[in-house]
PDB file of C-alpha atoms in Angstrom:
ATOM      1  CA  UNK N   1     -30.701 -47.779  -8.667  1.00 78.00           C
ATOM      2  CA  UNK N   2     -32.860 -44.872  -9.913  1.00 75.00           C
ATOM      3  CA  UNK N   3     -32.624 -42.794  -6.545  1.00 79.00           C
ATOM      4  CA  UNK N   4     -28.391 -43.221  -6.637  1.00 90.00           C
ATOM      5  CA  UNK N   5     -28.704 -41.767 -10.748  1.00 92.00           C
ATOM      6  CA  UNK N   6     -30.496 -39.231  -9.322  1.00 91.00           C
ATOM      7  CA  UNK N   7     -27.882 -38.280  -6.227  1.00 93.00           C
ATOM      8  CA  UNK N   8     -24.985 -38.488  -8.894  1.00 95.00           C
ATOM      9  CA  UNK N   9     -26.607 -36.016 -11.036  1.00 95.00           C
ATOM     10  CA  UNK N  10     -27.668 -33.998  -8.363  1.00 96.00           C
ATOM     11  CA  UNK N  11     -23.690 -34.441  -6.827  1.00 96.00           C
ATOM     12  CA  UNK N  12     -22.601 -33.079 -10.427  1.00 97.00           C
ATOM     13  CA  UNK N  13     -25.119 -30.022 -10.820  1.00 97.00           C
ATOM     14  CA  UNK N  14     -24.243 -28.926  -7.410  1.00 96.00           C
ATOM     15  CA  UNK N  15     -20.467 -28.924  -7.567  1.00 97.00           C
ATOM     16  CA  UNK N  16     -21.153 -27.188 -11.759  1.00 97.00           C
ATOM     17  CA  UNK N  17     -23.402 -24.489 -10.065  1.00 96.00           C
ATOM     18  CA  UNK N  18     -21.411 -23.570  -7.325  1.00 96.00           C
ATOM     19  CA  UNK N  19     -18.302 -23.097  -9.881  1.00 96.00           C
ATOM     20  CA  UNK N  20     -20.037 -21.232 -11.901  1.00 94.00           C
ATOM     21  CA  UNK N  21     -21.419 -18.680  -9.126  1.00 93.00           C
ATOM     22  CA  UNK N  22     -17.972 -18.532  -7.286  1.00 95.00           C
ATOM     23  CA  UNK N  23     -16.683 -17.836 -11.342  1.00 93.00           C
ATOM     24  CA  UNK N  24     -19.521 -15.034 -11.363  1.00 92.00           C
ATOM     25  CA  UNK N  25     -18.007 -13.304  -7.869  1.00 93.00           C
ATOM     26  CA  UNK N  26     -14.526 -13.326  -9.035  1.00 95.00           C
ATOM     27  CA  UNK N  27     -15.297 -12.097 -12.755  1.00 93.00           C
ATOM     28  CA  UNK N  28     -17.435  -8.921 -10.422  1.00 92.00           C
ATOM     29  CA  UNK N  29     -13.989  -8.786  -8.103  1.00 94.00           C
ATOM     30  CA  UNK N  30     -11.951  -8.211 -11.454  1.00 95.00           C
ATOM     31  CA  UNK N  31     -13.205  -7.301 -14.057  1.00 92.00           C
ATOM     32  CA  UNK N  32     -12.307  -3.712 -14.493  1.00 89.00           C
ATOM     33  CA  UNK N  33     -15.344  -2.302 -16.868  1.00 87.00           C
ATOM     34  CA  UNK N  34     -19.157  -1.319 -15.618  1.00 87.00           C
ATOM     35  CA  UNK N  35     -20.176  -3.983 -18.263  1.00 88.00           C
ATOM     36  CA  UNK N  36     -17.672  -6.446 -18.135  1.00 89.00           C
ATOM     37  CA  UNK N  37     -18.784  -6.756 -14.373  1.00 90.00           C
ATOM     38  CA  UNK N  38     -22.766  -6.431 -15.233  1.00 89.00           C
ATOM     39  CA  UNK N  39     -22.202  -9.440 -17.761  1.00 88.00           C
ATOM     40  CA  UNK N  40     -19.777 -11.628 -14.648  1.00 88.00           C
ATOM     41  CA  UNK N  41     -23.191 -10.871 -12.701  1.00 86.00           C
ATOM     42  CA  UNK N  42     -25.845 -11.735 -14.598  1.00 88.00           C
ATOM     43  CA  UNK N  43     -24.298 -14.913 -17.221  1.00 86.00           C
ATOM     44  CA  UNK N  44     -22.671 -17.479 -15.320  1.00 88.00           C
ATOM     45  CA  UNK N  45     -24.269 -16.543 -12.244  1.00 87.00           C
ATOM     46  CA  UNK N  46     -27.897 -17.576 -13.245  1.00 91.00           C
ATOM     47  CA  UNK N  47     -26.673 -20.463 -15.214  1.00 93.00           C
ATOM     48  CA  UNK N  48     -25.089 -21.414 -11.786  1.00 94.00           C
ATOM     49  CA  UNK N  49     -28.130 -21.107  -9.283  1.00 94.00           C
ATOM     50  CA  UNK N  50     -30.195 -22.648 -12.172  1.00 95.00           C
ATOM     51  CA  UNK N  51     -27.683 -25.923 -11.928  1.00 96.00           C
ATOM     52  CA  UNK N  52     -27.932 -25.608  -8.073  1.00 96.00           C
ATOM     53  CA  UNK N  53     -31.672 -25.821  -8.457  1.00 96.00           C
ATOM     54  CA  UNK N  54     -31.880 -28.438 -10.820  1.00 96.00           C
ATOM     55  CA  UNK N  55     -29.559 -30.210  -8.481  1.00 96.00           C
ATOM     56  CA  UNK N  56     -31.817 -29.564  -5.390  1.00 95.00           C
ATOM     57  CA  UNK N  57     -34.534 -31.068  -7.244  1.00 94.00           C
ATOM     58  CA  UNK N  58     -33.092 -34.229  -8.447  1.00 93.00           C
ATOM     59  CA  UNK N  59     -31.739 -34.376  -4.348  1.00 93.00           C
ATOM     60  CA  UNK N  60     -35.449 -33.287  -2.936  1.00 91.00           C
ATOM     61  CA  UNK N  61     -37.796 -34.900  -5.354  1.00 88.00           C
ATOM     62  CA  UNK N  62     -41.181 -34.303  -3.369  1.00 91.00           C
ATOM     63  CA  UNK N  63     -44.137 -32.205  -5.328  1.00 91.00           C
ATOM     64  CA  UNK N  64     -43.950 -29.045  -2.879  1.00 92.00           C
ATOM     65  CA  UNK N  65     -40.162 -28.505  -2.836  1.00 92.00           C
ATOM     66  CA  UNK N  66     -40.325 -28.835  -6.700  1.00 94.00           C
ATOM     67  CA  UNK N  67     -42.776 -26.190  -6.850  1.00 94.00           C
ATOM     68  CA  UNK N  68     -40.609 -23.881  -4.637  1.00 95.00           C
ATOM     69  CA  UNK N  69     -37.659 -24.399  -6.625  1.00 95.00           C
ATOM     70  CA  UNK N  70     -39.714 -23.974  -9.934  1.00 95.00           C
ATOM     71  CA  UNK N  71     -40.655 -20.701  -9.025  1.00 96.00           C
ATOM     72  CA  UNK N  72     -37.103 -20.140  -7.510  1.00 95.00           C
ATOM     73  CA  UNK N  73     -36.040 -20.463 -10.923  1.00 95.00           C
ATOM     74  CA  UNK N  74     -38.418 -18.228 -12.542  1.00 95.00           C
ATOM     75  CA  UNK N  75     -38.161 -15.511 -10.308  1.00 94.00           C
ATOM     76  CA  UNK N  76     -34.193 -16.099 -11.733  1.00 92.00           C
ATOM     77  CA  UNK N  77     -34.899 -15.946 -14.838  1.00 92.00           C
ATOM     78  CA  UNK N  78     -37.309 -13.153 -14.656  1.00 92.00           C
ATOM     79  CA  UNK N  79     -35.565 -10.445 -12.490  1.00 92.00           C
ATOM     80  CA  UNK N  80     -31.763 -10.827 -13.321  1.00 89.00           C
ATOM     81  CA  UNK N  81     -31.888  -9.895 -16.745  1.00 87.00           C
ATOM     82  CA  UNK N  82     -34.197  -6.619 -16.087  1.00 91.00           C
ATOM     83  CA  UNK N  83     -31.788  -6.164 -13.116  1.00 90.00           C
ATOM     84  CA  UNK N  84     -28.362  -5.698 -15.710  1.00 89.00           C
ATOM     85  CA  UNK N  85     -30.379  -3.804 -18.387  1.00 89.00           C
ATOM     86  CA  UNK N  86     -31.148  -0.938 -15.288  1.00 92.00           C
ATOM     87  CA  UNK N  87     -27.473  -1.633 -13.794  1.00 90.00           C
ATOM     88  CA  UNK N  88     -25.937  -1.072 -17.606  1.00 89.00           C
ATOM     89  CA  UNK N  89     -28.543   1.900 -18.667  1.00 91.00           C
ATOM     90  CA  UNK N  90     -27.489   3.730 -15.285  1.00 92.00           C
ATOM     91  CA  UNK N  91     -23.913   3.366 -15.578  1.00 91.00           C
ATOM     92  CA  UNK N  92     -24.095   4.553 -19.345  1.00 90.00           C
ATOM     93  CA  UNK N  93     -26.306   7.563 -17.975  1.00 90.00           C
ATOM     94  CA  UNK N  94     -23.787   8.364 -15.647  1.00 92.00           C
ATOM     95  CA  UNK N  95     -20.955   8.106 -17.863  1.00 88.00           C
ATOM     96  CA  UNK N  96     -19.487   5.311 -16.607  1.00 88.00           C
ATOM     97  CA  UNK N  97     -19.320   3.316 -19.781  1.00 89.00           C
ATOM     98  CA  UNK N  98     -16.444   4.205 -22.026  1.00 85.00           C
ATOM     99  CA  UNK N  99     -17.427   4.778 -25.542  1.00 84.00           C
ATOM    100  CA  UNK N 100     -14.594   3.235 -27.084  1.00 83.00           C
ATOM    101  CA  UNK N 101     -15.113   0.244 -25.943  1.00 84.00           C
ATOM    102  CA  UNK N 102     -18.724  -0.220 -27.537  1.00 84.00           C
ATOM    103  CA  UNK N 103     -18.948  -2.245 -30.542  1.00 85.00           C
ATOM    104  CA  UNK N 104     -22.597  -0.170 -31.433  1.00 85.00           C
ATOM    105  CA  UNK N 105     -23.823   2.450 -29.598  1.00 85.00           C
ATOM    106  CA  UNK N 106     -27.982   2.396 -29.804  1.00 84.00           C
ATOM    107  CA  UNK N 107     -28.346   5.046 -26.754  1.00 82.00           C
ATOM    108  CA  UNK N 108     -26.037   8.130 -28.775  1.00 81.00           C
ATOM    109  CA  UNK N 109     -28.729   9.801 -30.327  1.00 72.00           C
ATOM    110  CA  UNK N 110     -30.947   9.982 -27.315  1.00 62.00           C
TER     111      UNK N 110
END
């Protein structure tokens, strides 16, 4: 009874992640703004491959593919973040980024 929890769970995060990535490429598709697209990219994209790995797990359940997906995760979690801030700080540098639409603009008196 335990291992068909498990598959169910695993069933949902699955389908959840793979929404939520195939949500991230369309918000990239058409968006129209350098940062509207960064955010498409980064937001619901690692929550998605997050879900998929939390649903691989719950499928997999052995020590070493847990490990792999753990640091699967973390690499995630560590490099897209870092990878908008350099997408967004280039595109601002290169005047892609519409003033108007900021809110606050920390980078004007550099």
């Amino acid at each position: 009874m335990p291992g068909t929890v498990a598959d169910w769970l695993a069933s949902a995060c699955l389908v959840l992640g793979a929404l939520l990535s195939l949500a991230a490429g369309i918000g990239v598709l058409r968006f129209p703004g350098t940062l509207d697209r960064m955010h498409a990219a980064t937001k619901p994209q690692v929550l998605g491959v997050l879900l998929l790995l939390v649903g691989l797990a719950l499928r997999l359940r052995t020590p070493a593919d847990l490990g792999m997906v753990a640091l699967v995760g973390v690499f995630q979690l560590a490099t897209a973040p870092v990878a908008a801030q350099m997408i967004g700080r280039a595109a601002y540098r290169s005047g892609r980024v519409d003033p108007a639409t900021l809110d606050a603009d920390e980078l004007a008196g550099r």
